[in-house]
Structures are given as C-alpha cells and as structure tokens.
Short mmCIF file of C-alpha atoms in Angstrom, two decimals:
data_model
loop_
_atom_site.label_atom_id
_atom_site.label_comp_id
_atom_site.label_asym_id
_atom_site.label_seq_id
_atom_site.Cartn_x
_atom_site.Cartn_y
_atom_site.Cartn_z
CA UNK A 1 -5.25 32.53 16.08
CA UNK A 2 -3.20 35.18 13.82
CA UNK A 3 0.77 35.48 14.43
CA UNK A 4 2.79 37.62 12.20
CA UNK A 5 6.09 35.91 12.14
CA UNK A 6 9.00 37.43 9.15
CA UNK A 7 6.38 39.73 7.90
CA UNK A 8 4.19 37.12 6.81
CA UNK A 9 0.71 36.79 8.17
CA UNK A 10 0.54 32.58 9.99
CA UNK A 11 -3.29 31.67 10.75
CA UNK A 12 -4.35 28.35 12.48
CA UNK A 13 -7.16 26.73 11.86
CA UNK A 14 -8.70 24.59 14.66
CA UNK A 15 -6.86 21.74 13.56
CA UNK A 16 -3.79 23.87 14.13
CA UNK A 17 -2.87 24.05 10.98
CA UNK A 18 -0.71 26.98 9.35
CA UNK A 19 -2.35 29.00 6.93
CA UNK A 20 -0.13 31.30 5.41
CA UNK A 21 -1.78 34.35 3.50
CA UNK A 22 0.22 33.87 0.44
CA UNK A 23 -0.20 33.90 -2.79
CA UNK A 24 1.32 30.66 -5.66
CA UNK A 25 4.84 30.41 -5.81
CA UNK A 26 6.60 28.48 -8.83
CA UNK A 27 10.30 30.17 -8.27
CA UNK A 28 12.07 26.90 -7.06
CA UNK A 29 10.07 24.92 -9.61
CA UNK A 30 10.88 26.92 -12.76
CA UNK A 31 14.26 27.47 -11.71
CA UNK A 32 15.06 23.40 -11.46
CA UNK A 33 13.05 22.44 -14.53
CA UNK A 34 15.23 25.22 -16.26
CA UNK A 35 18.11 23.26 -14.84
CA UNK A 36 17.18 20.16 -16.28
CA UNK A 37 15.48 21.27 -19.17
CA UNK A 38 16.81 23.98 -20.42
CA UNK A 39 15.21 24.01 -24.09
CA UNK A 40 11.50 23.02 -22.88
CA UNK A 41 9.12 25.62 -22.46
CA UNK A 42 7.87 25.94 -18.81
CA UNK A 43 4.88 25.09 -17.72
CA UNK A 44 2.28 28.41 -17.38
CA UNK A 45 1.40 29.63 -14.08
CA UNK A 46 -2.17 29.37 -14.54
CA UNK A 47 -1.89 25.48 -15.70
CA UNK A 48 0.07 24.98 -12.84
CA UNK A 49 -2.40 26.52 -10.40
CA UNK A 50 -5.25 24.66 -12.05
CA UNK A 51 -2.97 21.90 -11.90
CA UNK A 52 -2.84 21.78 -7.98
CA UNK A 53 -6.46 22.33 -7.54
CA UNK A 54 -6.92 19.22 -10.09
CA UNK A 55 -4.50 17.27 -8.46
CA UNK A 56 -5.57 18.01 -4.86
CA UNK A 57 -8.80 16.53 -5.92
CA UNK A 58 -8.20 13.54 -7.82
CA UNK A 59 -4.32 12.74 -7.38
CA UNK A 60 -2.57 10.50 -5.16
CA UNK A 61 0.81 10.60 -2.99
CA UNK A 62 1.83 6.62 -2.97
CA UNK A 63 3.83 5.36 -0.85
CA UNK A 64 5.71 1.61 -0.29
CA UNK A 65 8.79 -0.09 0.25
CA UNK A 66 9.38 -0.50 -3.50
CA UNK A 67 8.41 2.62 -5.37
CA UNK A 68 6.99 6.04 -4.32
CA UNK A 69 4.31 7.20 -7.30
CA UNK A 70 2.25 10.44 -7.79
CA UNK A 71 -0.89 9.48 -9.84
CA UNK A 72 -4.11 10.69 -11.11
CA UNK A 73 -6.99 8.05 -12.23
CA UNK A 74 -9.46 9.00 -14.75
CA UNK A 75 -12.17 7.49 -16.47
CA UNK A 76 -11.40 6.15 -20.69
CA UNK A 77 -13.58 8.93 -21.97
CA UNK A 78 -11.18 11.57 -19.89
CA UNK A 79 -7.89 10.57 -21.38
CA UNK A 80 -7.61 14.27 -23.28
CA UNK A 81 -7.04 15.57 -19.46
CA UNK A 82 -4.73 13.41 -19.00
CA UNK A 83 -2.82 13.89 -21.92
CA UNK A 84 -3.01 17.35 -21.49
CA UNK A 85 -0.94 17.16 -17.99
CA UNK A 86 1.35 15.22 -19.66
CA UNK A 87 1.69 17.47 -22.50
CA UNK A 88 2.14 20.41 -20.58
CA UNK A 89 4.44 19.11 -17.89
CA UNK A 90 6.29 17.48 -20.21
CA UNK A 91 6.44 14.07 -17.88
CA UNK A 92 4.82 10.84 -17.00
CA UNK A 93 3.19 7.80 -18.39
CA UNK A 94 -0.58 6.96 -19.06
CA UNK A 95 -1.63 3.58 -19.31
CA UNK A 96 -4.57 1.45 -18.43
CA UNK A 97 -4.93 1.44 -14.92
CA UNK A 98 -8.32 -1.49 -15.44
CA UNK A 99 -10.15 -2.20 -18.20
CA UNK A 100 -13.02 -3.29 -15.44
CA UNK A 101 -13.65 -0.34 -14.49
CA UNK A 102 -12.78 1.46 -17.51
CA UNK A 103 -10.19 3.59 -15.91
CA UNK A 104 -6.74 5.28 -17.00
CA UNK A 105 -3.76 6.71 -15.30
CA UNK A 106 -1.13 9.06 -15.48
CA UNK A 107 1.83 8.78 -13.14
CA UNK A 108 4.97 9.73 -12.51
CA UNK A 109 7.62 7.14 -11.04
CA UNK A 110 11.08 8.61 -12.75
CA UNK A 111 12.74 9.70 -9.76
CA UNK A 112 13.91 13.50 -11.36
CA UNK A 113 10.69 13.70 -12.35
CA UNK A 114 9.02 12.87 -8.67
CA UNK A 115 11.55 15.53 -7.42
CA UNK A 116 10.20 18.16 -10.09
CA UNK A 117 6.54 17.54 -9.00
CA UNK A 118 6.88 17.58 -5.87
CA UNK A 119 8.87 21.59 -5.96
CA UNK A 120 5.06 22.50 -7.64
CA UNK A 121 3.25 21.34 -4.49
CA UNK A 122 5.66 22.81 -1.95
CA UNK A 123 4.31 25.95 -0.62
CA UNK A 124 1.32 25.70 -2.67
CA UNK A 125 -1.18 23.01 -1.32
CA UNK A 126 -4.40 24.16 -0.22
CA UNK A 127 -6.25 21.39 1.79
CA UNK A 128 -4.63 20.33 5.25
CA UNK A 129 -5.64 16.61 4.39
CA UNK A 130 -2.95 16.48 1.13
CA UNK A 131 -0.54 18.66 2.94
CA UNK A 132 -0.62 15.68 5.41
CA UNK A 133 -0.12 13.22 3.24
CA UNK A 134 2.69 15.31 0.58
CA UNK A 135 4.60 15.33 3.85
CA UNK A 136 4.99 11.98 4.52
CA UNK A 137 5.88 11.22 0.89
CA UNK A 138 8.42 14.15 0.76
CA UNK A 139 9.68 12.75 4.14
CA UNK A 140 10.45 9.58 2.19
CA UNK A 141 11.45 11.05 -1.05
CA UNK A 142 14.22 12.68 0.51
CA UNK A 143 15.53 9.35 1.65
CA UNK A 144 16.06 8.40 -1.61
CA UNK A 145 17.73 11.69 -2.68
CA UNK A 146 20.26 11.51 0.03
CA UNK A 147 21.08 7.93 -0.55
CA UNK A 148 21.98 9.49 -4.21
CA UNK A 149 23.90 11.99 -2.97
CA UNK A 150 21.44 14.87 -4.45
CA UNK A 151 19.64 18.10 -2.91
CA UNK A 152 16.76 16.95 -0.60
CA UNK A 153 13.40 19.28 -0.78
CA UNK A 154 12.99 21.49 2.39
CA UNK A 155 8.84 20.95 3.27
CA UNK A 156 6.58 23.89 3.93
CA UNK A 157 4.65 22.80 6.62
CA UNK A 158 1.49 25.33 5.54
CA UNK A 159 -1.15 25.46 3.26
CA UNK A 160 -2.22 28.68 1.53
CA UNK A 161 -5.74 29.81 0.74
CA UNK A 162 -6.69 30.28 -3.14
CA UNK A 163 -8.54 33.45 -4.22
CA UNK A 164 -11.21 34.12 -7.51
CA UNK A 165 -7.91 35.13 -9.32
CA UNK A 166 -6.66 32.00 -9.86
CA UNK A 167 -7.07 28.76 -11.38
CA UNK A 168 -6.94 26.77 -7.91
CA UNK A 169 -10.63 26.64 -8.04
CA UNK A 170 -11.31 25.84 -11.54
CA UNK A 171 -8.98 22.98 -11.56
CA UNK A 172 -10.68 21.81 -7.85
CA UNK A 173 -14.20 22.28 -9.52
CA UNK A 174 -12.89 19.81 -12.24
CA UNK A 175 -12.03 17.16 -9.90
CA UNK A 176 -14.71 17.77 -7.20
CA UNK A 177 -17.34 19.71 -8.47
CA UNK A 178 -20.25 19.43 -10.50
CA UNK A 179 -23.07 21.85 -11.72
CA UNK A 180 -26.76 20.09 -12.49
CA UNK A 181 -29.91 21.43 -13.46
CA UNK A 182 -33.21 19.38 -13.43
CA UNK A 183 -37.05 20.18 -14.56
CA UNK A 184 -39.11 18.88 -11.98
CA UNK A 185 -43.08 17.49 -12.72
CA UNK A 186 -44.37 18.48 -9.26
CA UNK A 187 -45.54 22.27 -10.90
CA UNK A 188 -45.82 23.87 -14.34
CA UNK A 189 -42.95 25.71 -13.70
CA UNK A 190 -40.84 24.56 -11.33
CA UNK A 191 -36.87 23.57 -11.81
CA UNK A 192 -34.11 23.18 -9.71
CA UNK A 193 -30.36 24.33 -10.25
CA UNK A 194 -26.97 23.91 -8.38
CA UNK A 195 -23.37 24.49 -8.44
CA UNK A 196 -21.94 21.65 -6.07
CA UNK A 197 -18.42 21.24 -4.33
CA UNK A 198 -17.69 18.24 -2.24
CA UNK A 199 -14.88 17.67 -0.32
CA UNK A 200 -13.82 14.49 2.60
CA UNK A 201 -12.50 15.02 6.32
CA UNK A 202 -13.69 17.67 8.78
CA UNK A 203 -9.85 19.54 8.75
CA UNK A 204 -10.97 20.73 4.80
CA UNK A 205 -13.93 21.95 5.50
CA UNK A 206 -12.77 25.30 6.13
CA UNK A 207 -11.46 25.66 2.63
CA UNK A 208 -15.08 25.04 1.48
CA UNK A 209 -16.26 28.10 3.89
CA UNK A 210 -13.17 30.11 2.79
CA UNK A 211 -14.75 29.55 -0.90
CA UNK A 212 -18.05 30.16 -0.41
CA UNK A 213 -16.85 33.45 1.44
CA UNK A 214 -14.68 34.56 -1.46
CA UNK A 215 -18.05 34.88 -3.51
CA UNK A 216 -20.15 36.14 -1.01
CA UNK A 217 -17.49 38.75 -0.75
CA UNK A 218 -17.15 39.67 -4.52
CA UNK A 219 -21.31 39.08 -4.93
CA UNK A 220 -22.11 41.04 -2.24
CA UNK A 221 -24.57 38.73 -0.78
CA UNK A 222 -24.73 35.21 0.88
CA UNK A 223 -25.16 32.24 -1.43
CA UNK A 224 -25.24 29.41 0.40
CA UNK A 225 -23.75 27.27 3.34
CA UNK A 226 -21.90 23.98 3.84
CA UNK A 227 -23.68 22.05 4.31
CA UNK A 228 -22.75 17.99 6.12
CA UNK A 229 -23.09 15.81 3.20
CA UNK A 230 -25.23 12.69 3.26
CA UNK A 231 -22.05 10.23 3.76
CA UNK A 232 -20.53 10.54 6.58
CA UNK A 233 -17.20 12.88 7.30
CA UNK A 234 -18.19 14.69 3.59
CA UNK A 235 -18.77 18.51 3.65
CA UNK A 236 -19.88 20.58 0.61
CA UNK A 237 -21.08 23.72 -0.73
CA UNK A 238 -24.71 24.21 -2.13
CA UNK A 239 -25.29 27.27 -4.18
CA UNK A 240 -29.09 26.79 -5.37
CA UNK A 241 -31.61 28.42 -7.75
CA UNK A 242 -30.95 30.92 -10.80
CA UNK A 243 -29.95 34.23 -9.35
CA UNK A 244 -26.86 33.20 -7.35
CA UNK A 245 -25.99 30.27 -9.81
CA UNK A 246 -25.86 33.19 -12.38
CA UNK A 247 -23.84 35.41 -9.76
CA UNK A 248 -21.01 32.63 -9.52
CA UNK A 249 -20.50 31.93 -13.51
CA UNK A 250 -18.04 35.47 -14.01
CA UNK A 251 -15.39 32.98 -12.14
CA UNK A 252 -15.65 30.44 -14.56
CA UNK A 253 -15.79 32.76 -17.62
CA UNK A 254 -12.47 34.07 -16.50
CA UNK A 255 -10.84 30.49 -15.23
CA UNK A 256 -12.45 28.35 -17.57
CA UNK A 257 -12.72 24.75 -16.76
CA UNK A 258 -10.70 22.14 -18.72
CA UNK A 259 -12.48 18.61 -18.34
CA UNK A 260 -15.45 17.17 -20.03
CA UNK A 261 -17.14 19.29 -17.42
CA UNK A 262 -16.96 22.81 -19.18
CA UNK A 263 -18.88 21.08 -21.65
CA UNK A 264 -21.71 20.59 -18.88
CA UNK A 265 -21.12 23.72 -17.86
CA UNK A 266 -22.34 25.10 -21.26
CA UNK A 267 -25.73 23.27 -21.15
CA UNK A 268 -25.92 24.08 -17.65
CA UNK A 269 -25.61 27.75 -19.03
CA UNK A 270 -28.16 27.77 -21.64
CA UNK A 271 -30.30 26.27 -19.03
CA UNK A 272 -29.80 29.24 -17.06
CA UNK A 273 -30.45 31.93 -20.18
CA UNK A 274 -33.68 29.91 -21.16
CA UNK A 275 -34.53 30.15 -17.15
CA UNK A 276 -33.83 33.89 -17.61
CA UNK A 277 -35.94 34.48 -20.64
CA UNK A 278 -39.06 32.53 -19.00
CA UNK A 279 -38.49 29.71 -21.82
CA UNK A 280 -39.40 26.95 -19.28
CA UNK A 281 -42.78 28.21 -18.24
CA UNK A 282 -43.66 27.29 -22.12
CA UNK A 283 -45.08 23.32 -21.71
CA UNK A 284 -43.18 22.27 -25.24
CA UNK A 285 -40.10 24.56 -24.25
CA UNK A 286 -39.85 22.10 -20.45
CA UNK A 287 -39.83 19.36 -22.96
CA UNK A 288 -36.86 20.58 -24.26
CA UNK A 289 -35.18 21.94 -21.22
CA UNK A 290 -35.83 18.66 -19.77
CA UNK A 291 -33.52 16.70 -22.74
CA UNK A 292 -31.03 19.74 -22.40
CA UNK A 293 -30.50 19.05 -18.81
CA UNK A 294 -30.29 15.50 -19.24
CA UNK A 295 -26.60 16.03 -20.94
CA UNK A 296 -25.27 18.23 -18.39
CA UNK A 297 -22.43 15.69 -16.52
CA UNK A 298 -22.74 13.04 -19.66
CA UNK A 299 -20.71 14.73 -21.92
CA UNK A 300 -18.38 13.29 -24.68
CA UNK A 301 -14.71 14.12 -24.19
CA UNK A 302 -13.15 16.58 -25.89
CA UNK A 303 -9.80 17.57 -27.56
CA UNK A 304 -7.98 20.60 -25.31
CA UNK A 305 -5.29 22.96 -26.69
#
C-alpha cells in the first residue's frame, strides 16, 4: 500500500510497517552534539550512515530495571573497529566483554551520551526488527529523561530504505556479510564465488529484496534471489559466479568497507582478476588460487584512519 501523507511518500510492507522514501537525516543529531560539544568535530555523514548499517547488524538495544545500554560485541582481533566508533563518536567504553570467548565491547551507558545515540537512529533505521526494538528502549529512555526534568526524544515510527549512495550497506555488509571464493577438485577448472548477506526474521527480508533490486537496477540484469537460509527464520542474498560478483564490486570501491573484511575483500578481488585472466585453468596457478582463497574471511586486523 502507498499513501502520500505531508508530501512524503508512506509505504507498508506486509508487516504493516511504514516505509518512508527518505533519505539520512543527522539535523537533530548534529545540532545537540553541537550543544553539548561545541569544540568537537562532528561526526561525518558517511561514518554515521555506515555507522547504522554496522550497528543494525551487530549492536544491541538493552534493556533492565537497572541500566539501559547500547552495545556492540566484537571479536579481540576486531578491537581497531571498535576503537574507531569510539574515536569518531567521541563516546563510550571498550572493555573485555569474556576472555572465553575472546570477545570485546563497546558501549555506551552515560545517560547524555545514550540520548545522543539514540537522535542518530531516529528516523534513520532500516530493518523493521531494530526499529522494534529502538522503540521500546526509547520508550524507556524517555522515562528517565523526564524524571530529570530534560527534553524527551519524539520516536519515528518508520524505517527508511538505503540506496547504492550511501554507506548503509557497506557498514551492513561489515556486520552481516561476507564474500568467499573456493577452488573446487571435482574439474580442472572449476571454482565457485559469492557475495553473501544474511539477515534473521521474516519482517527484514524485504530489505534484502530491496538490495538485491537496487543492483539489479543499476546492473541492468538480475543477480540473484533470496534465498531461505538453512536455519530456520534466516533469509539471505546469493550473488554467485564471476560476472555478477564483478558487476557488484563498483559499490564497494565507492563505500569501502572498514572491518577486517575489506581485507578479504581484496583477496577475494584478485581472485576475481586471476578468474578473469584464465589464471586458474593453469594446474600450478589453482595451487595458488587455492592458498589465496584460503585467507579470504581470516584476515589479521588492521589499523583504520
């Protein structure tokens, strides 16, 4: 269903949720950070945009009786990601979140700071499942800010849709996605490669088809589907083989990734140009590939600017 309602185009989704065609907003954000700190520099647009797509995949909303916490958990080797939120937002803590598991956090629990997050991903969530959730948290936040006698946050009850001129993908494909390349034994020649973006619950799948559609639109040709993924209530694109891996790469040239997975995404390049060049049909040059693609997604962490 389409409504047009104060010139702005409302879609719902099957799960009746509102879809506003809109693109990301940062107004109320910048102008409050300016408020409160008035000599930092603000955060860019595009690191905020990434930021959301990151955070949409890998962050949390918590929420208890004692403390409300936004948080992000990343493996030890990923601590530069983590430390580059922080530097760039200028906010939160990262600490061990368990040594068992080898895992990290970053999180924010200062109560300005909650409020200052939170004006990022108002208007400008993407999956229905997070809006969801943000609301409920927000719902609660403002609780606390009346109790202190202080502005509550006004929720957008919509989600927006990102586009290939953004970094809402790029920082989603760094949570969620993963691009793998193998040389199989079965023939002389065969290989298999794959960009692949997984995402939970039956209300997001949508955004997965409203992906896949933005590159069959600027490609010119259909790539792939989504496709039910093997556990259950898990949905994700597939876009297999050389030609229309190659096809989707000009998005990631131009919104590069900033995890340990851009460095996967350079082997899983030169995989590609040694595809293109005929380099695996050479027996001693699939040896090669074959080492190649076994450090795409085992990468070592890297320092980001």
């Amino acid at each position: 269903m389409i409504c047009i309602i104060y010139g702005l185009i409302y879609l719902l989704n099957d799960n009746n949720v509102i879809i506003i065609d809109k693109s990301f907003d940062f107004k109320e954000f910048y102008s409050e950070y300016n408020r409160y700190y008035p000599n930092n520099k603000l955060p860019s647009k595009d690191f905020l945009q990434w930021f959301i797509g990151f955070f949409e995949g890998d962050g949390s909303f918590i929420m208890g009786q004692e403390a409300r916490t936004i948080k992000i958990i990343q493996s030890m080797k990923d601590r530069n990601i983590l430390e580059y939120i922080q530097s760039n937002l200028g906010m939160g803590n990262i600490g061990i979140h368990s040594n068992k598991n080898k895992t990290l956090y970053w999180s924010i629990t200062n109560f300005k700071h909650k409020y200052l997050i939170c004006l990022i991903f108002n208007g400008n969530l993407v999956l229905p499942m997070r809006l969801f959730i943000f609301i409920k948290f927000i719902a609660e936040l403002n609780i606390d800010l009346l109790r202190n006698n202080l502005k509550i946050i006004n929720i957008k009850e919509y989600v927006i849709l990102p586009t290939l001129k953004d970094y809402w993908l790029s920082g989603f494909t760094d949570a969620e996605g993963c691009f793998t390349a193998s040389i199989l034994n079965n023939s002389p020649h065969a290989y298999r490669v794959r960009y692949i973006l997984t995402q939970k619950h039956l209300c997001n799948k949508y955004v997965l088809e409203h992906i896949l559609s933005l590159f069959n639109k600027a490609i010119g040709v259909k790539l792939g589907e989504v496709y039910p993924h093997y556990e259950n209530n898990y949905w994700e694109i597939r876009i297999n083989g050389y030609k229309n891996c190659n096809k989707i790469l000009f998005y990631f040239d131009n919104f590069p990734l900033k995890t340990i997975k851009g460095d996967s995404l350079i082997a899983f390049k030169k995989v590609l140009n040694s595809i293109g060049k005929k380099e695996h049909l050479v027996p001693e040059n699939r040896i090669i590939l074959r080492e190649l693609c076994k450090t795409i997604n085992k990468s070592k962490a890297k320092v980001l600017k």
